[in-house]
């Protein structure tokens, strides 16, 4: 859960609309600029080399949202947040 709190707080400090990561290892964020969840997936992969789950895979209500997991190592979580911050 240390990773989840770190990812949640980092994304919030970057200006993302974030939820989750408090009682579960999943962090949800709203894709910026009304991007679809797949557009955001492509951008994260291309610009930050970070992979997550497009919200559209969870049904129509998941569109425009994106899910990251905190199951990796703390070092990888720090690196992923650095890459997202620098996009």
PDB file of C-alpha atoms in Angstrom, residues 1-83:
ATOM      1  CA  UNK A   1       0.000   0.000   0.000  1.00  0.00           C
ATOM      2  CA  UNK A   2       3.049   2.248   0.336  1.00  0.00           C
ATOM      3  CA  UNK A   3       3.314   2.206  -3.466  1.00  0.00           C
ATOM      4  CA  UNK A   4      -0.388   2.974  -3.845  1.00  0.00           C
ATOM      5  CA  UNK A   5      -0.185   6.005  -1.568  1.00  0.00           C
ATOM      6  CA  UNK A   6       2.947   7.223  -3.359  1.00  0.00           C
ATOM      7  CA  UNK A   7       1.375   6.857  -6.815  1.00  0.00           C
ATOM      8  CA  UNK A   8      -1.887   8.482  -5.685  1.00  0.00           C
ATOM      9  CA  UNK A   9      -0.155  11.443  -4.078  1.00  0.00           C
ATOM     10  CA  UNK A  10       2.269  11.876  -6.984  1.00  0.00           C
ATOM     11  CA  UNK A  11      -0.451  11.910  -9.636  1.00  0.00           C
ATOM     12  CA  UNK A  12      -2.509  14.345  -7.564  1.00  0.00           C
ATOM     13  CA  UNK A  13       0.492  16.661  -7.261  1.00  0.00           C
ATOM     14  CA  UNK A  14       0.873  16.517 -11.071  1.00  0.00           C
ATOM     15  CA  UNK A  15      -2.699  17.807 -11.418  1.00  0.00           C
ATOM     16  CA  UNK A  16      -4.530  14.587 -12.284  1.00  0.00           C
ATOM     17  CA  UNK A  17      -8.014  13.840 -10.952  1.00  0.00           C
ATOM     18  CA  UNK A  18      -7.202  10.700  -8.924  1.00  0.00           C
ATOM     19  CA  UNK A  19      -9.097   8.185  -6.799  1.00  0.00           C
ATOM     20  CA  UNK A  20      -8.333   4.838  -5.196  1.00  0.00           C
ATOM     21  CA  UNK A  21      -5.064   3.683  -3.740  1.00  0.00           C
ATOM     22  CA  UNK A  22      -6.389   4.047  -0.206  1.00  0.00           C
ATOM     23  CA  UNK A  23      -7.920   0.645   0.508  1.00  0.00           C
ATOM     24  CA  UNK A  24      -6.743  -1.163  -2.608  1.00  0.00           C
ATOM     25  CA  UNK A  25      -3.596  -1.273  -4.737  1.00  0.00           C
ATOM     26  CA  UNK A  26      -5.371   0.252  -7.751  1.00  0.00           C
ATOM     27  CA  UNK A  27      -5.241   3.932  -8.584  1.00  0.00           C
ATOM     28  CA  UNK A  28      -7.722   5.463 -11.010  1.00  0.00           C
ATOM     29  CA  UNK A  29      -7.154   8.711 -12.842  1.00  0.00           C
ATOM     30  CA  UNK A  30      -9.219  10.686 -15.286  1.00  0.00           C
ATOM     31  CA  UNK A  31      -7.584  10.936 -18.682  1.00  0.00           C
ATOM     32  CA  UNK A  32      -6.683  14.578 -19.373  1.00  0.00           C
ATOM     33  CA  UNK A  33      -8.174  16.765 -22.077  1.00  0.00           C
ATOM     34  CA  UNK A  34     -11.204  14.494 -22.576  1.00  0.00           C
ATOM     35  CA  UNK A  35      -8.943  11.793 -24.059  1.00  0.00           C
ATOM     36  CA  UNK A  36     -10.371   8.308 -24.392  1.00  0.00           C
ATOM     37  CA  UNK A  37      -8.843   5.709 -22.134  1.00  0.00           C
ATOM     38  CA  UNK A  38      -7.077   4.130 -25.135  1.00  0.00           C
ATOM     39  CA  UNK A  39      -5.706   7.490 -26.321  1.00  0.00           C
ATOM     40  CA  UNK A  40      -4.270   8.007 -22.844  1.00  0.00           C
ATOM     41  CA  UNK A  41      -2.870   4.450 -22.855  1.00  0.00           C
ATOM     42  CA  UNK A  42      -1.090   5.170 -26.157  1.00  0.00           C
ATOM     43  CA  UNK A  43       0.277   8.485 -24.889  1.00  0.00           C
ATOM     44  CA  UNK A  44       1.621   6.968 -21.646  1.00  0.00           C
ATOM     45  CA  UNK A  45       3.222   4.097 -23.545  1.00  0.00           C
ATOM     46  CA  UNK A  46       4.775   6.336 -26.191  1.00  0.00           C
ATOM     47  CA  UNK A  47       5.929   9.248 -24.033  1.00  0.00           C
ATOM     48  CA  UNK A  48       6.603   7.639 -20.634  1.00  0.00           C
ATOM     49  CA  UNK A  49       6.983   3.920 -21.381  1.00  0.00           C
ATOM     50  CA  UNK A  50       4.395   3.250 -18.643  1.00  0.00           C
ATOM     51  CA  UNK A  51       1.600   0.696 -19.029  1.00  0.00           C
ATOM     52  CA  UNK A  52      -1.743   0.595 -17.253  1.00  0.00           C
ATOM     53  CA  UNK A  53      -5.307  -0.490 -17.992  1.00  0.00           C
ATOM     54  CA  UNK A  54      -7.703   1.591 -20.085  1.00  0.00           C
ATOM     55  CA  UNK A  55     -10.932   2.126 -18.194  1.00  0.00           C
ATOM     56  CA  UNK A  56     -13.078   1.247 -21.206  1.00  0.00           C
ATOM     57  CA  UNK A  57     -12.235  -2.404 -20.506  1.00  0.00           C
ATOM     58  CA  UNK A  58     -14.395  -2.120 -17.380  1.00  0.00           C
ATOM     59  CA  UNK A  59     -17.479  -1.040 -19.324  1.00  0.00           C
ATOM     60  CA  UNK A  60     -18.950   2.211 -20.645  1.00  0.00           C
ATOM     61  CA  UNK A  61     -18.604   4.008 -17.310  1.00  0.00           C
ATOM     62  CA  UNK A  62     -14.849   3.379 -17.367  1.00  0.00           C
ATOM     63  CA  UNK A  63     -14.294   5.377 -20.531  1.00  0.00           C
ATOM     64  CA  UNK A  64     -12.062   8.440 -20.030  1.00  0.00           C
ATOM     65  CA  UNK A  65     -10.495   6.788 -16.967  1.00  0.00           C
ATOM     66  CA  UNK A  66      -7.290   4.834 -16.560  1.00  0.00           C
ATOM     67  CA  UNK A  67      -6.128   2.373 -13.911  1.00  0.00           C
ATOM     68  CA  UNK A  68      -2.607   1.945 -12.580  1.00  0.00           C
ATOM     69  CA  UNK A  69      -1.540  -0.766 -10.174  1.00  0.00           C
ATOM     70  CA  UNK A  70       0.783  -0.527  -7.189  1.00  0.00           C
ATOM     71  CA  UNK A  71       1.910  -4.169  -7.290  1.00  0.00           C
ATOM     72  CA  UNK A  72       5.391  -3.351  -8.623  1.00  0.00           C
ATOM     73  CA  UNK A  73       8.425  -2.459  -6.579  1.00  0.00           C
ATOM     74  CA  UNK A  74       8.695   0.895  -4.857  1.00  0.00           C
ATOM     75  CA  UNK A  75      11.667   1.769  -7.096  1.00  0.00           C
ATOM     76  CA  UNK A  76       9.614   1.057 -10.236  1.00  0.00           C
ATOM     77  CA  UNK A  77       6.738   3.144  -8.867  1.00  0.00           C
ATOM     78  CA  UNK A  78       9.106   6.076  -8.292  1.00  0.00           C
ATOM     79  CA  UNK A  79      10.510   5.709 -11.813  1.00  0.00           C
ATOM     80  CA  UNK A  80       7.036   5.522 -13.380  1.00  0.00           C
ATOM     81  CA  UNK A  81       5.944   8.681 -11.573  1.00  0.00           C
ATOM     82  CA  UNK A  82       9.121  10.455 -12.688  1.00  0.00           C
ATOM     83  CA  UNK A  83       8.375   9.525 -16.290  1.00  0.00           C
TER      84      UNK A  83
END
